[in-house]
JSON list of C-alpha atoms in Angstrom, two decimals:
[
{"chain": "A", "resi": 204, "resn": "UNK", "atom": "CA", "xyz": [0.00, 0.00, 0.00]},
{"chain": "A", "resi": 205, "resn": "UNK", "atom": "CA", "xyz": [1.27, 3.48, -0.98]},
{"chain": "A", "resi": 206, "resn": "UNK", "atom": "CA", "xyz": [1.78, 5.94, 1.51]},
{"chain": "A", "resi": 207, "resn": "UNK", "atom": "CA", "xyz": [-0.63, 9.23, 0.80]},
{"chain": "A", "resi": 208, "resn": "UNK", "atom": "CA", "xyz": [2.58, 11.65, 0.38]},
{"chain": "A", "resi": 209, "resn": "UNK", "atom": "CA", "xyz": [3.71, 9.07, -2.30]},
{"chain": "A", "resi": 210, "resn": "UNK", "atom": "CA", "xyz": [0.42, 8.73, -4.22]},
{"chain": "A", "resi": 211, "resn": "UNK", "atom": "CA", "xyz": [-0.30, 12.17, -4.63]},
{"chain": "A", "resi": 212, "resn": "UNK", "atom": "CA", "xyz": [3.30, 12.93, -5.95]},
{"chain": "A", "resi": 213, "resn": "UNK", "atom": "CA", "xyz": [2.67, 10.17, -8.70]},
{"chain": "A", "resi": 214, "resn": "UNK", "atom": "CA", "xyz": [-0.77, 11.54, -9.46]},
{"chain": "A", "resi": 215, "resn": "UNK", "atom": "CA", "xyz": [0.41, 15.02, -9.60]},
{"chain": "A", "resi": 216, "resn": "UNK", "atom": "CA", "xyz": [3.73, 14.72, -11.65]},
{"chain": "A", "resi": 217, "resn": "UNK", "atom": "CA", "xyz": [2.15, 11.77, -14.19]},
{"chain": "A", "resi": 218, "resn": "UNK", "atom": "CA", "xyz": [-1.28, 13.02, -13.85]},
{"chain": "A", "resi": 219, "resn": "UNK", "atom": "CA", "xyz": [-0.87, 16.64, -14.72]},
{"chain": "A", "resi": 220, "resn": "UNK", "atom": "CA", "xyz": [-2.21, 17.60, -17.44]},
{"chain": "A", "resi": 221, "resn": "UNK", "atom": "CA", "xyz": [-5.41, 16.27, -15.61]},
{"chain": "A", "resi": 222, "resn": "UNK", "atom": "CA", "xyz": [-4.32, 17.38, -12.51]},
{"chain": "A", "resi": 223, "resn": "UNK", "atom": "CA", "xyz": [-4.07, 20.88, -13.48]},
{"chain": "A", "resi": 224, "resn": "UNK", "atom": "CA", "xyz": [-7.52, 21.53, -14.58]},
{"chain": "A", "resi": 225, "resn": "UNK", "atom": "CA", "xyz": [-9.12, 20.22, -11.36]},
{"chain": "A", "resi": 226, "resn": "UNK", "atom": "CA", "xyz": [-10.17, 22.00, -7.74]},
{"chain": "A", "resi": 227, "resn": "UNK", "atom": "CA", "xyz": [-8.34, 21.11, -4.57]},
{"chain": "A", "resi": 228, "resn": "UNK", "atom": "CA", "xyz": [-11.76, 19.06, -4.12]},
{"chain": "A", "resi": 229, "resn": "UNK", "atom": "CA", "xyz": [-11.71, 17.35, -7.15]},
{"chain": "A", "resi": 230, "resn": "UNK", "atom": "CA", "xyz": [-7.46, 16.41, -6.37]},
{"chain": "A", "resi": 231, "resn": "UNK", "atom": "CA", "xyz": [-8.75, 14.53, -3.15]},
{"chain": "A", "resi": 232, "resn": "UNK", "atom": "CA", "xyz": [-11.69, 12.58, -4.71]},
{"chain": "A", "resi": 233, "resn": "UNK", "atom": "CA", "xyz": [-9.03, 11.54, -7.45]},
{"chain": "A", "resi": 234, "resn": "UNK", "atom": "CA", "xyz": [-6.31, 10.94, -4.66]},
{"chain": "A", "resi": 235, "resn": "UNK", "atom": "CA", "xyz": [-8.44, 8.71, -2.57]},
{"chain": "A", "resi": 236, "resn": "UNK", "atom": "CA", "xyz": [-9.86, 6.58, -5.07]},
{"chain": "A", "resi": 237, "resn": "UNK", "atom": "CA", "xyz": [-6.47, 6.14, -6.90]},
{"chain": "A", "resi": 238, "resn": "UNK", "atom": "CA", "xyz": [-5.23, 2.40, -6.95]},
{"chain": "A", "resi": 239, "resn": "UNK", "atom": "CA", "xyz": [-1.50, 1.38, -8.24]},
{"chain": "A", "resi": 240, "resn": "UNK", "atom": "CA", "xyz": [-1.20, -2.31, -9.81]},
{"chain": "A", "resi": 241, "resn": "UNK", "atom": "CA", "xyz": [1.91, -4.08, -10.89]},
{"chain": "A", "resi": 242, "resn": "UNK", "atom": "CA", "xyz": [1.40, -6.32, -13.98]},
{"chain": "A", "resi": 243, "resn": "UNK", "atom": "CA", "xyz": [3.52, -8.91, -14.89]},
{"chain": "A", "resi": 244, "resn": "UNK", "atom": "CA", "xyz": [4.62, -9.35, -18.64]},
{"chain": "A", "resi": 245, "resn": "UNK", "atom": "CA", "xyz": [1.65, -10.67, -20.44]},
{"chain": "A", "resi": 246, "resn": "UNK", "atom": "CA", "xyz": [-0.61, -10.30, -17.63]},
{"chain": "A", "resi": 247, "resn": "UNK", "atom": "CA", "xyz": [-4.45, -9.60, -18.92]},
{"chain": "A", "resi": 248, "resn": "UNK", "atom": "CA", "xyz": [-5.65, -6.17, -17.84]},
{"chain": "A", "resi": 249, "resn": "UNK", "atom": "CA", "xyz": [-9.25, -6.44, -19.00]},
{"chain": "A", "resi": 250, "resn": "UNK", "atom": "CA", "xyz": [-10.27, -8.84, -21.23]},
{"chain": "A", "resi": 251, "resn": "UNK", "atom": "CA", "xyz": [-12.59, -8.55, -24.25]},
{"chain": "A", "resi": 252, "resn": "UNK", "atom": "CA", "xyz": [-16.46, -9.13, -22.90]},
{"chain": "A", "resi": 253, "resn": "UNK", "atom": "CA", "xyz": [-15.87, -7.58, -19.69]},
{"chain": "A", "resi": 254, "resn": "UNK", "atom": "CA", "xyz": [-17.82, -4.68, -18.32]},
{"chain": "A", "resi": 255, "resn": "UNK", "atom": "CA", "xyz": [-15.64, -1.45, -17.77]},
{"chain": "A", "resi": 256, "resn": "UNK", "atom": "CA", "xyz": [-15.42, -0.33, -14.43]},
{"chain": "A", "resi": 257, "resn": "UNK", "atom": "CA", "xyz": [-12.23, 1.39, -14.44]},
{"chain": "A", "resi": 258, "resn": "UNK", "atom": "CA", "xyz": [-10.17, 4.67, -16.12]},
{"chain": "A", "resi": 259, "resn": "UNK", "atom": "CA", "xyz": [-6.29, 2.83, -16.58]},
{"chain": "A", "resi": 260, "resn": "UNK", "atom": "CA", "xyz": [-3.50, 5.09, -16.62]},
{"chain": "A", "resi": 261, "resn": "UNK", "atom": "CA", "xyz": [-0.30, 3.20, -17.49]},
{"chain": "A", "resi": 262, "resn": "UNK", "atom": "CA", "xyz": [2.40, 4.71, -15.41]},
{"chain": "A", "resi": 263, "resn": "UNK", "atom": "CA", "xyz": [5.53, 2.81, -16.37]},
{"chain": "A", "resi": 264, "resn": "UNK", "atom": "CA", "xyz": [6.02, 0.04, -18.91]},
{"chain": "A", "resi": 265, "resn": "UNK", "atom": "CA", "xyz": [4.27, -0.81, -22.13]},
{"chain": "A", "resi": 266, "resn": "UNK", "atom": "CA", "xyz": [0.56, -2.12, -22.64]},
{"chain": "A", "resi": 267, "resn": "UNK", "atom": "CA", "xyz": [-1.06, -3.55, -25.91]},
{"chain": "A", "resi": 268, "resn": "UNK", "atom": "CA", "xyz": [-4.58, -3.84, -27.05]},
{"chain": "A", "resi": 269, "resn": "UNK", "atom": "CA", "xyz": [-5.74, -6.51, -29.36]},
{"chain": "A", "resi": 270, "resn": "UNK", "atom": "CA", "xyz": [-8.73, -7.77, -30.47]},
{"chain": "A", "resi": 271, "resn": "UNK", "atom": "CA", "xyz": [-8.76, -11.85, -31.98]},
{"chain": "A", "resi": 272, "resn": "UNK", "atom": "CA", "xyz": [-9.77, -11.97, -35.48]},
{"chain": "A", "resi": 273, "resn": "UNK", "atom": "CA", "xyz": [-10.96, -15.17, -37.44]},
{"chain": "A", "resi": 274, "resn": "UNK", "atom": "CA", "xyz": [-8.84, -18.26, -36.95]},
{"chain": "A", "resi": 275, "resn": "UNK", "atom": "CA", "xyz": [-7.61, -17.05, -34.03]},
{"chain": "A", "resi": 276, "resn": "UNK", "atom": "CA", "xyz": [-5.41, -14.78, -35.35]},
{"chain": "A", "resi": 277, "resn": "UNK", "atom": "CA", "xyz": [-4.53, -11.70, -32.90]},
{"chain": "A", "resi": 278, "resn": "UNK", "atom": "CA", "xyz": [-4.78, -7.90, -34.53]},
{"chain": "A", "resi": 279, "resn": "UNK", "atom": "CA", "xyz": [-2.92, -5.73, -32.54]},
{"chain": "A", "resi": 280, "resn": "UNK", "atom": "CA", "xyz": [-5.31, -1.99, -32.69]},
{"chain": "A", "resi": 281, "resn": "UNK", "atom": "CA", "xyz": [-2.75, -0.24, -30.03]},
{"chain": "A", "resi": 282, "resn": "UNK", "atom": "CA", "xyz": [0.27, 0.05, -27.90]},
{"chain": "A", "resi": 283, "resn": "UNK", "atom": "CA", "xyz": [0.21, 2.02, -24.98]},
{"chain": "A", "resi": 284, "resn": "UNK", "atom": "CA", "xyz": [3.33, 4.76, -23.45]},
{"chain": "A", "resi": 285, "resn": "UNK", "atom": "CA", "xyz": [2.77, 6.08, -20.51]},
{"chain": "A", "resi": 286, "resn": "UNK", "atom": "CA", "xyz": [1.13, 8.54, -19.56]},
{"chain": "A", "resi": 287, "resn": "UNK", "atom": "CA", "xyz": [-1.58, 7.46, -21.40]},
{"chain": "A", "resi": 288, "resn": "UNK", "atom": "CA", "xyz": [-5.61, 6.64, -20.51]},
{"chain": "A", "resi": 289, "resn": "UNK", "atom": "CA", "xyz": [-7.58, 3.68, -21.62]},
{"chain": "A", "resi": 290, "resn": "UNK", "atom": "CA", "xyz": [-9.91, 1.51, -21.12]},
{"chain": "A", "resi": 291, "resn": "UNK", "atom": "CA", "xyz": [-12.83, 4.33, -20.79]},
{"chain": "A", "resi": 292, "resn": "UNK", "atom": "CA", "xyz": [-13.87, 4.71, -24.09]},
{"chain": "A", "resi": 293, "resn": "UNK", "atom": "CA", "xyz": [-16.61, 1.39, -23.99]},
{"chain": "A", "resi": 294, "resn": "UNK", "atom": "CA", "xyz": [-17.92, 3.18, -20.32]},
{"chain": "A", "resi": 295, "resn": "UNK", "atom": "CA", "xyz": [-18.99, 6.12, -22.00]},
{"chain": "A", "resi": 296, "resn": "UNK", "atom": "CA", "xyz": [-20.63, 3.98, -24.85]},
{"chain": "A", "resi": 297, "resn": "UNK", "atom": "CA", "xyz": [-22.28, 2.32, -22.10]},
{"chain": "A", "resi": 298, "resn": "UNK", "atom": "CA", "xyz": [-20.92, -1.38, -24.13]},
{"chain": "A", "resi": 299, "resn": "UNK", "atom": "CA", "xyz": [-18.60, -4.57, -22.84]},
{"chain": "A", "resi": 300, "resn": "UNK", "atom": "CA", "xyz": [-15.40, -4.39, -23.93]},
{"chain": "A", "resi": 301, "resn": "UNK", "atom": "CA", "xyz": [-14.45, -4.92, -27.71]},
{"chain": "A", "resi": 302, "resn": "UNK", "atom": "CA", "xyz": [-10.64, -5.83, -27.20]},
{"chain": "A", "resi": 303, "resn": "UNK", "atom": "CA", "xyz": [-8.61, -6.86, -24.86]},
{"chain": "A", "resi": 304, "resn": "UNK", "atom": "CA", "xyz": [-5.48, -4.99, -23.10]},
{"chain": "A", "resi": 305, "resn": "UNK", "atom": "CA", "xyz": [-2.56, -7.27, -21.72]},
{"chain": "A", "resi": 306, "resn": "UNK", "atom": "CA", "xyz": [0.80, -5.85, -20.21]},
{"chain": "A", "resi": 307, "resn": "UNK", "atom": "CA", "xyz": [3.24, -5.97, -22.99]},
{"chain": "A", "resi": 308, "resn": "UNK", "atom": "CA", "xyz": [6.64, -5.83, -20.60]},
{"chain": "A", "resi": 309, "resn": "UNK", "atom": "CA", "xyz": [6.35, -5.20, -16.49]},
{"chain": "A", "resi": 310, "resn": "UNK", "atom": "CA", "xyz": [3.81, -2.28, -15.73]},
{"chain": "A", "resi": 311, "resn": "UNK", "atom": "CA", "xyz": [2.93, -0.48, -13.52]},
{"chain": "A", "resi": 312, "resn": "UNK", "atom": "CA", "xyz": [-0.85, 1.10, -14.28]},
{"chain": "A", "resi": 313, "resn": "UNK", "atom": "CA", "xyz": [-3.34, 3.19, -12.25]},
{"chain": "A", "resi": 314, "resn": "UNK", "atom": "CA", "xyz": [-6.73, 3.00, -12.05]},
{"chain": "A", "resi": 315, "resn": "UNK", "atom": "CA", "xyz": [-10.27, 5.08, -11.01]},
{"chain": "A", "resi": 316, "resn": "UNK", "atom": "CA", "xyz": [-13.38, 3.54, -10.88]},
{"chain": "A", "resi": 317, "resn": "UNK", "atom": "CA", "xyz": [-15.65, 5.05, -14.10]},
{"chain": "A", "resi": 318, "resn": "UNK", "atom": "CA", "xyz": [-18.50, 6.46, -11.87]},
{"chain": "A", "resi": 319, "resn": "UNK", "atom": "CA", "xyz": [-15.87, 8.81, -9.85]},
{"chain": "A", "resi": 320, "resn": "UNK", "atom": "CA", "xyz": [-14.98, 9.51, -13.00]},
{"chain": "A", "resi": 321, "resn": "UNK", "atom": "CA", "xyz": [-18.02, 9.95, -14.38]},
{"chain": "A", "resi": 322, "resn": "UNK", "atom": "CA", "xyz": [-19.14, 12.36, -11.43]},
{"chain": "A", "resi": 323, "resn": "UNK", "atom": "CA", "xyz": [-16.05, 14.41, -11.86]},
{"chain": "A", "resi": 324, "resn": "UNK", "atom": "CA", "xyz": [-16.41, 15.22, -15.47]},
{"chain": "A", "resi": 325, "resn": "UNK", "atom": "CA", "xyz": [-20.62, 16.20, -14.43]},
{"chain": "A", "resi": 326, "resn": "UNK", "atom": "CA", "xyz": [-19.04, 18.80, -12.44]},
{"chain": "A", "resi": 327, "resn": "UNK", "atom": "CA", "xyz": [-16.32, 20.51, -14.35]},
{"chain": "A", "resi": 328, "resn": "UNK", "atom": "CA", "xyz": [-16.25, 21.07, -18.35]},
{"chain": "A", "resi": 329, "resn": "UNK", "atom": "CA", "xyz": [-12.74, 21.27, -18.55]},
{"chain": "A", "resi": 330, "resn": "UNK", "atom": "CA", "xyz": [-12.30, 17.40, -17.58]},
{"chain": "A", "resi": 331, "resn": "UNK", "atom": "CA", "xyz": [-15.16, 16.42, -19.84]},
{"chain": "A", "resi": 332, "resn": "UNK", "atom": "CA", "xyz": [-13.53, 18.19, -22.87]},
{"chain": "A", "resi": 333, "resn": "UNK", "atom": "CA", "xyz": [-10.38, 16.70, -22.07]},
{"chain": "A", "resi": 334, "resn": "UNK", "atom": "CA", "xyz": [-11.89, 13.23, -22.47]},
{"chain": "A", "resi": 335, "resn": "UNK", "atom": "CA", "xyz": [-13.37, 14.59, -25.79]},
{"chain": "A", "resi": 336, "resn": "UNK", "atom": "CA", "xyz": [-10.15, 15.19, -27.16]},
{"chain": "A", "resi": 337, "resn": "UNK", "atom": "CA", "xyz": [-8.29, 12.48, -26.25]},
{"chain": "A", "resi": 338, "resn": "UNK", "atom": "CA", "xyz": [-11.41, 10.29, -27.67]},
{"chain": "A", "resi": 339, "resn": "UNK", "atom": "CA", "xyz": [-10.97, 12.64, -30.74]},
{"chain": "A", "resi": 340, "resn": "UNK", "atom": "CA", "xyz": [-7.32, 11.56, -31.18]},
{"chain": "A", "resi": 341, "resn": "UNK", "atom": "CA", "xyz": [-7.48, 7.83, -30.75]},
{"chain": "A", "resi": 342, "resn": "UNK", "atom": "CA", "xyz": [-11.03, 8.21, -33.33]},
{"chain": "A", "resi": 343, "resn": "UNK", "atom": "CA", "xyz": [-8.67, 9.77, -35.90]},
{"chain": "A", "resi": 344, "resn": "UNK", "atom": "CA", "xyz": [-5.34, 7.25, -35.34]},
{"chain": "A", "resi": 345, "resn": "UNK", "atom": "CA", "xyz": [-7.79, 4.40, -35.81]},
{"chain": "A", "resi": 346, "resn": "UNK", "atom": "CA", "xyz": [-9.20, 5.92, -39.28]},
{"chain": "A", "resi": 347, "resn": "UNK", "atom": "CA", "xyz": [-5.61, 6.45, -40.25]},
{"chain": "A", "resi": 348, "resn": "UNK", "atom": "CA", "xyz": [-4.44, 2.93, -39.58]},
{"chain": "A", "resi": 349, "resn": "UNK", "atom": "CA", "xyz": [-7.60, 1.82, -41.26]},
{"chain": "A", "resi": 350, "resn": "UNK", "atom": "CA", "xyz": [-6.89, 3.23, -44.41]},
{"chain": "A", "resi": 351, "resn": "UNK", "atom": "CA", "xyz": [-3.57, 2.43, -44.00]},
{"chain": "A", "resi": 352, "resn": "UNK", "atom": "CA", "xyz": [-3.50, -1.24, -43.22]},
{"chain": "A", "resi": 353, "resn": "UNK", "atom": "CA", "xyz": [-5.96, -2.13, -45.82]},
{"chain": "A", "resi": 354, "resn": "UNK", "atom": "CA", "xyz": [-4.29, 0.26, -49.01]},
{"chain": "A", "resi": 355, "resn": "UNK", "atom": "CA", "xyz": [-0.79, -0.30, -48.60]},
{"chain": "A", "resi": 356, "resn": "UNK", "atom": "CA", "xyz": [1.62, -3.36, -49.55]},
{"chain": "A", "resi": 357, "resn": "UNK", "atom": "CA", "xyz": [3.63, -5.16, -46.90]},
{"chain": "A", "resi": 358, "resn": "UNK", "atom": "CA", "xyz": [6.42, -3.35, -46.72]},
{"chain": "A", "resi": 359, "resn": "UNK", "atom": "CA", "xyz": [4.60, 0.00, -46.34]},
{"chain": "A", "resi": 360, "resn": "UNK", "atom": "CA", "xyz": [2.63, -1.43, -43.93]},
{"chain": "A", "resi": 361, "resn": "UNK", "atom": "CA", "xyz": [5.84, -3.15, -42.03]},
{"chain": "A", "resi": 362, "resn": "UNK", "atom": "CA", "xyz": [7.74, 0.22, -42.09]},
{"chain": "A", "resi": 363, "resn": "UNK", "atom": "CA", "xyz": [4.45, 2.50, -40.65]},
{"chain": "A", "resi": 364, "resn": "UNK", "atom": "CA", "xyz": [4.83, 0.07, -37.71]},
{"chain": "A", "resi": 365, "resn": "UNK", "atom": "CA", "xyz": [8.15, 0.85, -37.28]},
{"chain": "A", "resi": 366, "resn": "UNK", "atom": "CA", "xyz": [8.00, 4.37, -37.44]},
{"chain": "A", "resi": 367, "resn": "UNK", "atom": "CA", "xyz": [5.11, 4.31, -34.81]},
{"chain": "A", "resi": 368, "resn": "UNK", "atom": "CA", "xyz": [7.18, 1.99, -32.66]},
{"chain": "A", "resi": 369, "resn": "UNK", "atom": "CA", "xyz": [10.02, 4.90, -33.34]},
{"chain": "A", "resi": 370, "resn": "UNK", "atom": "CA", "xyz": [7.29, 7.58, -32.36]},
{"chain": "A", "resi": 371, "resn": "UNK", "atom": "CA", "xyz": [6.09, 6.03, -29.41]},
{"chain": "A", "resi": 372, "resn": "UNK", "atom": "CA", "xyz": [8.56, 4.43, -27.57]},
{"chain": "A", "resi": 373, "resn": "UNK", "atom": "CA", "xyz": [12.32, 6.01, -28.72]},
{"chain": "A", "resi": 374, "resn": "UNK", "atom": "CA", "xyz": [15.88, 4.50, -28.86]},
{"chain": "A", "resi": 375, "resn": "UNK", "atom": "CA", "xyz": [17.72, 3.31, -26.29]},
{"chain": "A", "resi": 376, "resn": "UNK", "atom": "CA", "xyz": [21.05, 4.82, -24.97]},
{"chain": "A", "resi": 377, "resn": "UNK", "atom": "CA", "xyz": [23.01, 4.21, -28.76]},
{"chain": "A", "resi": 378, "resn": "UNK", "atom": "CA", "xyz": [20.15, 6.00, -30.68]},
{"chain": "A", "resi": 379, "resn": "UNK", "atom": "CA", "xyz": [19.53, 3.34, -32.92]},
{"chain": "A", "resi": 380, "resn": "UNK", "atom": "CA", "xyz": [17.90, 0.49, -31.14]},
{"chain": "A", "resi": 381, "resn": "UNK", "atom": "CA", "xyz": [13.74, 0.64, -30.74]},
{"chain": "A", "resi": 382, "resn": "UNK", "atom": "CA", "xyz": [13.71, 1.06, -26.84]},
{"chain": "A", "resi": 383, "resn": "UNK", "atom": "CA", "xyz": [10.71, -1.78, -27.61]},
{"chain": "A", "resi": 384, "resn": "UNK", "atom": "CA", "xyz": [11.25, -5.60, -27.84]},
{"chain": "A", "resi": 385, "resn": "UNK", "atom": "CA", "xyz": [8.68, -7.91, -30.38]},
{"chain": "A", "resi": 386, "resn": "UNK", "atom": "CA", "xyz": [8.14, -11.23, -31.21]},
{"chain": "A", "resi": 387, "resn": "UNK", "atom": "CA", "xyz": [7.82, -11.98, -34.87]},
{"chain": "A", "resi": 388, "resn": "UNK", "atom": "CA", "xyz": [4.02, -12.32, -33.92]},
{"chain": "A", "resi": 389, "resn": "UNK", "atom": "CA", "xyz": [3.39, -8.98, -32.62]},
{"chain": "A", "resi": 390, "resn": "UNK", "atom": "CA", "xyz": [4.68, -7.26, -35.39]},
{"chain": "A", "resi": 391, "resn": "UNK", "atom": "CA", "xyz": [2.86, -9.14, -37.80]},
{"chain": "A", "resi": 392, "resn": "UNK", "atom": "CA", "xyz": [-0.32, -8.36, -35.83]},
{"chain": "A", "resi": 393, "resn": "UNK", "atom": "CA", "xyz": [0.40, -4.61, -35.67]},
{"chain": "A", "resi": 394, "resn": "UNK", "atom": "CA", "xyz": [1.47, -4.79, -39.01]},
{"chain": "A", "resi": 395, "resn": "UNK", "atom": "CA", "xyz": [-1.85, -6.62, -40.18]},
{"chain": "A", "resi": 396, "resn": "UNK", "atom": "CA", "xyz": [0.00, -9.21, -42.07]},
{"chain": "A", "resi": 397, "resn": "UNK", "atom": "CA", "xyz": [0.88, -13.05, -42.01]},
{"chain": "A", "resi": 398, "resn": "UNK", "atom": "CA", "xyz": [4.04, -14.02, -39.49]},
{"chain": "A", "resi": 399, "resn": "UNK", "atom": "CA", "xyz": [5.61, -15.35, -42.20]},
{"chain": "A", "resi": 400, "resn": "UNK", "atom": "CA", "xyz": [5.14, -12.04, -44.71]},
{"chain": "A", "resi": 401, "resn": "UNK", "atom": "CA", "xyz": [6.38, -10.10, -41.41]},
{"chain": "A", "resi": 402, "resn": "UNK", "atom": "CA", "xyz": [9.76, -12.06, -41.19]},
{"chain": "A", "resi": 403, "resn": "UNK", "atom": "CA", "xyz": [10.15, -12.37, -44.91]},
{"chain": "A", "resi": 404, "resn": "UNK", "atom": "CA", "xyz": [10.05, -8.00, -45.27]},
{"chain": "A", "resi": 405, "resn": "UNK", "atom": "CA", "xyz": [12.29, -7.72, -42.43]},
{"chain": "A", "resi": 406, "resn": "UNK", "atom": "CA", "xyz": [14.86, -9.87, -43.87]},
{"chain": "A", "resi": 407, "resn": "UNK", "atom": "CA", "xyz": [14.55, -7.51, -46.90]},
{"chain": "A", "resi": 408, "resn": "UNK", "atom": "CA", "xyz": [14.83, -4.52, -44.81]},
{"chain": "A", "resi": 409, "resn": "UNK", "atom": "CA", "xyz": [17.80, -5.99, -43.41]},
{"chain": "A", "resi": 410, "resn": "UNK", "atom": "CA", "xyz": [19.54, -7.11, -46.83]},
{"chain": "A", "resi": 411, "resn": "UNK", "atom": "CA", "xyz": [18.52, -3.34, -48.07]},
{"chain": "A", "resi": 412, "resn": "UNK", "atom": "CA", "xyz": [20.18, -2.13, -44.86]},
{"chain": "A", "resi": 413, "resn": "UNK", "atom": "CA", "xyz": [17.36, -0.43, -43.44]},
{"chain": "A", "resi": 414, "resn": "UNK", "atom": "CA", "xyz": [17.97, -2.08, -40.21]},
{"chain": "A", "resi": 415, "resn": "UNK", "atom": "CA", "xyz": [19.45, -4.75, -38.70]},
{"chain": "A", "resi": 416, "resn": "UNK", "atom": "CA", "xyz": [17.78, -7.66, -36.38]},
{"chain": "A", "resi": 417, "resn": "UNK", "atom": "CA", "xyz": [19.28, -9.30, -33.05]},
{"chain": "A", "resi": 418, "resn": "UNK", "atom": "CA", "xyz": [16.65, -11.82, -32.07]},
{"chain": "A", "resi": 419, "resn": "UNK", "atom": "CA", "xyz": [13.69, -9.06, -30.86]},
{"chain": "A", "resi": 420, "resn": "UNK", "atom": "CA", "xyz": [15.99, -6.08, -30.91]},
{"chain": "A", "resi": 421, "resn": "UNK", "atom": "CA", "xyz": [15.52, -3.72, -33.71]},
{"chain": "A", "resi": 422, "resn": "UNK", "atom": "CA", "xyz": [18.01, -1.76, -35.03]},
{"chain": "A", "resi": 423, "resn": "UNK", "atom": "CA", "xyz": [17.64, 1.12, -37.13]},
{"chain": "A", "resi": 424, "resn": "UNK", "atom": "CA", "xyz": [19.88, 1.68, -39.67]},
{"chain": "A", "resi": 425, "resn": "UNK", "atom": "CA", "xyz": [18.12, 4.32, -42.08]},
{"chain": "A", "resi": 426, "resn": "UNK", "atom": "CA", "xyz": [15.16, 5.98, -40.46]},
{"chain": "A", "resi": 427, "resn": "UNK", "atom": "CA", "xyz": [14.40, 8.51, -43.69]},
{"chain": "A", "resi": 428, "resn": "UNK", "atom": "CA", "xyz": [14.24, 5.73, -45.61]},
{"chain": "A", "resi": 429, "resn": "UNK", "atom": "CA", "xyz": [11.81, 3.96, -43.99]},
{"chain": "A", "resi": 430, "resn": "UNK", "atom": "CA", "xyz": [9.75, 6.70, -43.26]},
{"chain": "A", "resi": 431, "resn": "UNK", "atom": "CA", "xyz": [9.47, 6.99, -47.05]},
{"chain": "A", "resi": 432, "resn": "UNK", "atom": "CA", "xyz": [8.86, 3.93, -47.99]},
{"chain": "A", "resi": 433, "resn": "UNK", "atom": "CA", "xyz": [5.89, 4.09, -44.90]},
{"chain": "A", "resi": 434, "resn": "UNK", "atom": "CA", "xyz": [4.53, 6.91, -47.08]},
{"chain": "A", "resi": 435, "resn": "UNK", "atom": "CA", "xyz": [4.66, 5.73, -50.53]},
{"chain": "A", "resi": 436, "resn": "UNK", "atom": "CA", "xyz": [4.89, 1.98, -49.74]}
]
């Protein structure tokens, strides 16, 4: 259990873009109904079929959200950073959930039950048009990816992912490597294409040195090239 002191300097330094519209009230309702979970790798945060009860705020680590297709292939729809909110979106559309979020690496995510949330955003505008945009965000990157994953070829397709995966998540220390770790799977689900199309375009990225590949780690080699080929591809 976190000590109060410790919770509300977690809330208020990952929190504050949120924190900074709300009253001195509003901080204490969030504060005392703020819980901190620690997933393992893999671990199922809500599954698809569920009923949302909670706002997730993922803190540290990485989270995905898939949905299974037909023959029980997965299709991965998102990959969380932190500090970013989920699992709020079927709440408000008063569904189950129509995917299902899973820990990606160690994480460590907060939560709020939806109906303090719910009551906060009845009392202040601010909060309720910040949930508007970032519903307005995620509504546009899913028409992108739409159009995207169903118009390009593979390797535009394979390259888009890595320039998200570039976007979202960085290098590590040498500037090159994607501070992110996948299985052959995963980026054929985020990708939207076969595991076996997946490995065959990296192994043509890597012969056109575009990257290189050491088991999951991803190096990149020529980012503008990449990028271009994610535009045109």
């Amino acid at each position: 259990m976190l000590k109060k002191s410790t919770l509300e300097k977690i809330i208020s330094e990952d929190l504050s873009e949120i924190w900074s519209i709300l009253s001195q009230k509003e901080k204490k309702i969030i504060t005392d109904n703020f819980e901190v979970q620690n997933f393992r790798k893999n671990q199922i945060i809500y599954q698809e079929g569920d009923e949302p009860e909670c706002l997730w705020i993922l803190l540290k680590g990485k989270v995905k959200l898939y949905k299974d297709g037909a023959c029980g292939r997965q299709q991965i729809l998102r990959l969380y950073r932190p500090i970013q909110y989920f699992g709020y979106r079927a709440y408000f559309a008063s569904e189950s959930y129509l995917s299902t979020a899973v820990a990606f690496e160690t994480s460590v995510i907060g939560s709020i039950k939806m109906d303090v949330v719910s009551s906060l955003i009845d009392g202040n505008m601010k909060l309720a048009w910040f949930f508007i945009k970032e519903l307005s965000k995620d509504l546009g990157g899913s028409d992108t990816k739409i159009v995207n994953l169903t118009q390009k070829h593979l390797r535009g397709r394979l390259a888009e992912s890595i320039i998200m995966l570039i976007e979202n998540y960085g290098f590590e220390e040498d500037g090159e490597t994607l501070q992110i770790y996948m299985s052959r799977d995963d980026i054929a689900s985020l990708s939207n294409m076969t595991t076996s199309n997946a490995i065959r375009t990296l192994s043509n990225f890597v012969s056109e040195r575009l990257i290189t590949v050491d088991g999951r780690r991803i190096k990149i080699i020529n980012q503008a090239q990449l990028l271009k080929i994610s535009k045109f591809g």
